[in-house]
JSON list of C-alpha atoms in Angstrom, two decimals:
[
{"chain": "U", "resi": 1, "resn": "MET", "atom": "CA", "xyz": [10.18, -0.13, -5.87]},
{"chain": "U", "resi": 2, "resn": "ASN", "atom": "CA", "xyz": [10.98, 2.41, -8.55]},
{"chain": "U", "resi": 3, "resn": "ALA", "atom": "CA", "xyz": [12.80, 5.15, -6.62]},
{"chain": "U", "resi": 4, "resn": "GLU", "atom": "CA", "xyz": [11.52, 7.90, -8.93]},
{"chain": "U", "resi": 5, "resn": "ILE", "atom": "CA", "xyz": [7.89, 6.98, -8.26]},
{"chain": "U", "resi": 6, "resn": "LYS", "atom": "CA", "xyz": [8.56, 6.38, -4.55]},
{"chain": "U", "resi": 7, "resn": "LEU", "atom": "CA", "xyz": [9.82, 9.96, -4.20]},
{"chain": "U", "resi": 8, "resn": "GLU", "atom": "CA", "xyz": [6.66, 11.33, -5.78]},
{"chain": "U", "resi": 9, "resn": "LEU", "atom": "CA", "xyz": [4.34, 9.54, -3.37]},
{"chain": "U", "resi": 10, "resn": "THR", "atom": "CA", "xyz": [3.76, 10.83, 0.11]},
{"chain": "U", "resi": 11, "resn": "GLU", "atom": "CA", "xyz": [2.88, 8.31, 2.80]},
{"chain": "U", "resi": 12, "resn": "ASN", "atom": "CA", "xyz": [-0.70, 9.48, 2.56]},
{"chain": "U", "resi": 13, "resn": "LEU", "atom": "CA", "xyz": [-0.91, 9.03, -1.23]},
{"chain": "U", "resi": 14, "resn": "GLU", "atom": "CA", "xyz": [0.71, 5.63, -0.94]},
{"chain": "U", "resi": 15, "resn": "ASP", "atom": "CA", "xyz": [-1.97, 4.67, 1.57]},
{"chain": "U", "resi": 16, "resn": "TYR", "atom": "CA", "xyz": [-4.71, 5.91, -0.75]},
{"chain": "U", "resi": 17, "resn": "LEU", "atom": "CA", "xyz": [-3.24, 3.91, -3.63]},
{"chain": "U", "resi": 18, "resn": "TYR", "atom": "CA", "xyz": [-3.06, 0.78, -1.50]},
{"chain": "U", "resi": 19, "resn": "ASP", "atom": "CA", "xyz": [-6.62, 1.26, -0.24]},
{"chain": "U", "resi": 20, "resn": "ILE", "atom": "CA", "xyz": [-7.88, 1.57, -3.82]},
{"chain": "U", "resi": 21, "resn": "PHE", "atom": "CA", "xyz": [-6.01, -1.65, -4.59]},
{"chain": "U", "resi": 22, "resn": "GLU", "atom": "CA", "xyz": [-7.70, -3.33, -1.61]},
{"chain": "U", "resi": 23, "resn": "ILE", "atom": "CA", "xyz": [-11.15, -2.14, -2.72]},
{"chain": "U", "resi": 24, "resn": "LEU", "atom": "CA", "xyz": [-10.54, -3.42, -6.24]},
{"chain": "U", "resi": 25, "resn": "LYS", "atom": "CA", "xyz": [-9.74, -6.89, -4.91]},
{"chain": "U", "resi": 26, "resn": "THR", "atom": "CA", "xyz": [-13.42, -7.36, -4.13]},
{"chain": "U", "resi": 27, "resn": "ALA", "atom": "CA", "xyz": [-15.06, -4.94, -6.57]},
{"chain": "U", "resi": 28, "resn": "PRO", "atom": "CA", "xyz": [-14.57, -4.25, -10.29]},
{"chain": "U", "resi": 29, "resn": "ILE", "atom": "CA", "xyz": [-14.34, -0.50, -9.68]},
{"chain": "U", "resi": 30, "resn": "ALA", "atom": "CA", "xyz": [-13.76, 1.90, -6.82]},
{"chain": "U", "resi": 31, "resn": "ARG", "atom": "CA", "xyz": [-15.73, 5.05, -6.16]},
{"chain": "U", "resi": 32, "resn": "ILE", "atom": "CA", "xyz": [-14.72, 8.16, -4.23]},
{"chain": "U", "resi": 33, "resn": "LYS", "atom": "CA", "xyz": [-17.28, 7.31, -1.55]},
{"chain": "U", "resi": 34, "resn": "ASP", "atom": "CA", "xyz": [-15.76, 3.81, -1.17]},
{"chain": "U", "resi": 35, "resn": "ILE", "atom": "CA", "xyz": [-12.31, 5.28, -0.68]},
{"chain": "U", "resi": 36, "resn": "ALA", "atom": "CA", "xyz": [-13.51, 7.97, 1.74]},
{"chain": "U", "resi": 37, "resn": "LYS", "atom": "CA", "xyz": [-15.35, 5.34, 3.78]},
{"chain": "U", "resi": 38, "resn": "LYS", "atom": "CA", "xyz": [-12.37, 2.96, 3.89]},
{"chain": "U", "resi": 39, "resn": "ARG", "atom": "CA", "xyz": [-10.01, 5.78, 4.93]},
{"chain": "U", "resi": 40, "resn": "ASN", "atom": "CA", "xyz": [-12.56, 7.44, 7.23]},
{"chain": "U", "resi": 41, "resn": "VAL", "atom": "CA", "xyz": [-12.12, 10.83, 5.53]},
{"chain": "U", "resi": 42, "resn": "LYS", "atom": "CA", "xyz": [-14.37, 13.40, 3.90]},
{"chain": "U", "resi": 43, "resn": "LEU", "atom": "CA", "xyz": [-15.25, 12.99, 0.24]},
{"chain": "U", "resi": 44, "resn": "SER", "atom": "CA", "xyz": [-13.30, 16.15, -0.59]},
{"chain": "U", "resi": 45, "resn": "SER", "atom": "CA", "xyz": [-10.10, 14.64, 0.85]},
{"chain": "U", "resi": 46, "resn": "ALA", "atom": "CA", "xyz": [-10.55, 11.50, -1.24]},
{"chain": "U", "resi": 47, "resn": "VAL", "atom": "CA", "xyz": [-11.14, 13.64, -4.35]},
{"chain": "U", "resi": 48, "resn": "ILE", "atom": "CA", "xyz": [-7.91, 15.58, -3.79]},
{"chain": "U", "resi": 49, "resn": "ALA", "atom": "CA", "xyz": [-5.94, 12.35, -3.35]},
{"chain": "U", "resi": 50, "resn": "ALA", "atom": "CA", "xyz": [-7.56, 10.77, -6.42]},
{"chain": "U", "resi": 51, "resn": "LYS", "atom": "CA", "xyz": [-6.70, 13.79, -8.55]},
{"chain": "U", "resi": 52, "resn": "SER", "atom": "CA", "xyz": [-3.10, 13.65, -7.38]},
{"chain": "U", "resi": 53, "resn": "LEU", "atom": "CA", "xyz": [-2.80, 9.91, -8.05]},
{"chain": "U", "resi": 54, "resn": "ALA", "atom": "CA", "xyz": [-4.36, 10.40, -11.49]},
{"chain": "U", "resi": 55, "resn": "GLU", "atom": "CA", "xyz": [-1.89, 13.20, -12.30]},
{"chain": "U", "resi": 56, "resn": "LYS", "atom": "CA", "xyz": [0.93, 10.82, -11.43]},
{"chain": "U", "resi": 57, "resn": "GLY", "atom": "CA", "xyz": [-0.52, 8.20, -13.79]},
{"chain": "U", "resi": 58, "resn": "LEU", "atom": "CA", "xyz": [-1.32, 5.70, -11.03]},
{"chain": "U", "resi": 59, "resn": "ILE", "atom": "CA", "xyz": [-5.11, 5.60, -11.32]},
{"chain": "U", "resi": 60, "resn": "ASN", "atom": "CA", "xyz": [-7.73, 6.29, -13.95]},
{"chain": "U", "resi": 61, "resn": "TYR", "atom": "CA", "xyz": [-10.02, 8.95, -12.52]},
{"chain": "U", "resi": 62, "resn": "GLN", "atom": "CA", "xyz": [-12.27, 11.67, -13.83]},
{"chain": "U", "resi": 63, "resn": "LYS", "atom": "CA", "xyz": [-14.85, 13.59, -11.86]},
{"chain": "U", "resi": 64, "resn": "TYR", "atom": "CA", "xyz": [-18.03, 11.53, -11.28]},
{"chain": "U", "resi": 65, "resn": "GLU", "atom": "CA", "xyz": [-16.40, 8.45, -12.83]},
{"chain": "U", "resi": 66, "resn": "TYR", "atom": "CA", "xyz": [-15.23, 5.15, -11.38]},
{"chain": "U", "resi": 67, "resn": "ILE", "atom": "CA", "xyz": [-11.63, 4.63, -10.34]},
{"chain": "U", "resi": 68, "resn": "THR", "atom": "CA", "xyz": [-9.34, 1.90, -11.57]},
{"chain": "U", "resi": 69, "resn": "LEU", "atom": "CA", "xyz": [-5.61, 1.39, -11.24]},
{"chain": "U", "resi": 70, "resn": "THR", "atom": "CA", "xyz": [-3.28, 1.96, -14.15]},
{"chain": "U", "resi": 71, "resn": "GLU", "atom": "CA", "xyz": [-0.63, -0.64, -14.89]},
{"chain": "U", "resi": 72, "resn": "LYS", "atom": "CA", "xyz": [1.92, 1.51, -13.05]},
{"chain": "U", "resi": 73, "resn": "GLY", "atom": "CA", "xyz": [-0.44, 1.98, -10.07]},
{"chain": "U", "resi": 74, "resn": "LEU", "atom": "CA", "xyz": [-1.12, -1.74, -9.88]},
{"chain": "U", "resi": 75, "resn": "LYS", "atom": "CA", "xyz": [2.60, -2.52, -9.94]},
{"chain": "U", "resi": 76, "resn": "ILE", "atom": "CA", "xyz": [3.30, -0.13, -7.06]},
{"chain": "U", "resi": 77, "resn": "ALA", "atom": "CA", "xyz": [0.30, -1.36, -5.04]},
{"chain": "U", "resi": 78, "resn": "LYS", "atom": "CA", "xyz": [1.47, -4.97, -5.44]},
{"chain": "U", "resi": 79, "resn": "GLU", "atom": "CA", "xyz": [4.96, -3.96, -4.29]},
{"chain": "U", "resi": 80, "resn": "ILE", "atom": "CA", "xyz": [3.47, -2.32, -1.21]},
{"chain": "U", "resi": 81, "resn": "GLU", "atom": "CA", "xyz": [1.38, -5.43, -0.51]},
{"chain": "U", "resi": 82, "resn": "ASN", "atom": "CA", "xyz": [4.43, -7.67, -0.88]},
{"chain": "U", "resi": 83, "resn": "LYS", "atom": "CA", "xyz": [6.46, -5.56, 1.54]},
{"chain": "U", "resi": 84, "resn": "LYS", "atom": "CA", "xyz": [3.65, -5.57, 4.08]},
{"chain": "U", "resi": 85, "resn": "LYS", "atom": "CA", "xyz": [3.29, -9.34, 3.84]},
{"chain": "U", "resi": 86, "resn": "ILE", "atom": "CA", "xyz": [7.01, -9.93, 4.30]},
{"chain": "U", "resi": 87, "resn": "LEU", "atom": "CA", "xyz": [7.25, -7.51, 7.21]},
{"chain": "U", "resi": 88, "resn": "TYR", "atom": "CA", "xyz": [4.15, -9.05, 8.80]},
{"chain": "U", "resi": 89, "resn": "LYS", "atom": "CA", "xyz": [5.66, -12.52, 8.44]},
{"chain": "U", "resi": 90, "resn": "PHE", "atom": "CA", "xyz": [8.96, -11.30, 9.91]},
{"chain": "U", "resi": 91, "resn": "LEU", "atom": "CA", "xyz": [7.18, -9.74, 12.87]},
{"chain": "U", "resi": 92, "resn": "THR", "atom": "CA", "xyz": [4.81, -12.64, 13.61]},
{"chain": "U", "resi": 93, "resn": "GLU", "atom": "CA", "xyz": [6.93, -15.68, 12.78]},
{"chain": "U", "resi": 94, "resn": "ILE", "atom": "CA", "xyz": [10.40, -14.54, 13.74]},
{"chain": "U", "resi": 95, "resn": "LEU", "atom": "CA", "xyz": [9.83, -11.92, 16.43]},
{"chain": "U", "resi": 96, "resn": "LYS", "atom": "CA", "xyz": [6.57, -13.53, 17.66]},
{"chain": "U", "resi": 97, "resn": "VAL", "atom": "CA", "xyz": [4.70, -10.21, 17.72]},
{"chain": "U", "resi": 98, "resn": "THR", "atom": "CA", "xyz": [0.91, -10.47, 18.05]},
{"chain": "U", "resi": 99, "resn": "PRO", "atom": "CA", "xyz": [-0.96, -10.34, 14.72]},
{"chain": "U", "resi": 100, "resn": "GLU", "atom": "CA", "xyz": [-2.66, -7.06, 15.66]},
{"chain": "U", "resi": 101, "resn": "SER", "atom": "CA", "xyz": [0.61, -5.32, 16.51]},
{"chain": "U", "resi": 102, "resn": "ALA", "atom": "CA", "xyz": [2.34, -6.88, 13.52]},
{"chain": "U", "resi": 103, "resn": "GLN", "atom": "CA", "xyz": [-0.26, -5.57, 11.10]},
{"chain": "U", "resi": 104, "resn": "ARG", "atom": "CA", "xyz": [-0.01, -2.04, 12.50]},
{"chain": "U", "resi": 105, "resn": "ASP", "atom": "CA", "xyz": [3.79, -2.14, 12.71]},
{"chain": "U", "resi": 106, "resn": "ALA", "atom": "CA", "xyz": [4.28, -3.63, 9.24]},
{"chain": "U", "resi": 107, "resn": "HIS", "atom": "CA", "xyz": [2.33, -0.71, 7.83]},
{"chain": "U", "resi": 108, "resn": "LYS", "atom": "CA", "xyz": [4.55, 1.79, 9.64]},
{"chain": "U", "resi": 109, "resn": "MET", "atom": "CA", "xyz": [7.73, -0.05, 8.74]},
{"chain": "U", "resi": 110, "resn": "GLU", "atom": "CA", "xyz": [6.78, -0.26, 5.08]},
{"chain": "U", "resi": 111, "resn": "HIS", "atom": "CA", "xyz": [6.70, 3.54, 5.02]},
{"chain": "U", "resi": 112, "resn": "ASP", "atom": "CA", "xyz": [9.73, 4.28, 7.16]},
{"chain": "U", "resi": 113, "resn": "LEU", "atom": "CA", "xyz": [12.37, 1.65, 6.43]},
{"chain": "U", "resi": 114, "resn": "SER", "atom": "CA", "xyz": [14.86, 2.13, 3.63]},
{"chain": "U", "resi": 115, "resn": "GLU", "atom": "CA", "xyz": [14.77, -0.13, 0.60]},
{"chain": "U", "resi": 116, "resn": "GLU", "atom": "CA", "xyz": [18.11, -1.58, 1.74]},
{"chain": "U", "resi": 117, "resn": "THR", "atom": "CA", "xyz": [16.74, -2.53, 5.16]},
{"chain": "U", "resi": 118, "resn": "ILE", "atom": "CA", "xyz": [13.60, -4.07, 3.70]},
{"chain": "U", "resi": 119, "resn": "LYS", "atom": "CA", "xyz": [15.71, -6.11, 1.27]},
{"chain": "U", "resi": 120, "resn": "LYS", "atom": "CA", "xyz": [17.83, -7.37, 4.19]},
{"chain": "U", "resi": 121, "resn": "ILE", "atom": "CA", "xyz": [14.70, -8.34, 6.14]},
{"chain": "U", "resi": 122, "resn": "ILE", "atom": "CA", "xyz": [13.41, -10.19, 3.06]},
{"chain": "U", "resi": 123, "resn": "GLU", "atom": "CA", "xyz": [16.74, -12.02, 2.73]},
{"chain": "U", "resi": 124, "resn": "PHE", "atom": "CA", "xyz": [16.80, -12.87, 6.42]},
{"chain": "U", "resi": 125, "resn": "THR", "atom": "CA", "xyz": [13.19, -14.03, 6.42]},
{"chain": "U", "resi": 126, "resn": "LYS", "atom": "CA", "xyz": [13.73, -16.29, 3.40]},
{"chain": "U", "resi": 127, "resn": "ASN", "atom": "CA", "xyz": [16.80, -17.86, 4.99]},
{"chain": "U", "resi": 128, "resn": "PHE", "atom": "CA", "xyz": [15.41, -18.21, 8.51]},
{"chain": "U", "resi": 129, "resn": "LYS", "atom": "CA", "xyz": [15.03, -21.90, 9.37]},
{"chain": "U", "resi": 130, "resn": "GLY", "atom": "CA", "xyz": [12.03, -21.48, 11.67]},
{"chain": "U", "resi": 131, "resn": "ILE", "atom": "CA", "xyz": [9.71, -20.22, 8.90]},
{"chain": "U", "resi": 132, "resn": "SER", "atom": "CA", "xyz": [7.58, -22.43, 6.74]}
]
């Protein structure tokens, strides 16, 4: 992930960005109320996050308008998704963690592990013989 952008995003904003990405997988646009519902927060909290993501050039958002990802926002969201998938696979297929725990833990690990550690897990996972 681009280190400059990574430093600008708090864990919370990264989660908002990813949730918008998830909403847009099944809908052409996202609305503040969709985001607030998915994150179980008040509308005002979703508005603050949307404004911040828009200021960083990661989403297209104006008051009372629909939300879409910018090219930069989409790229970061896909990187987050890729990390989560790899960490989930590592946890479930190598460490044999339950899917429920793996999903929760992959989310935490994606936030807290260094890029170097994640790259090593990716390398290990790709080279591990027991994985299809």
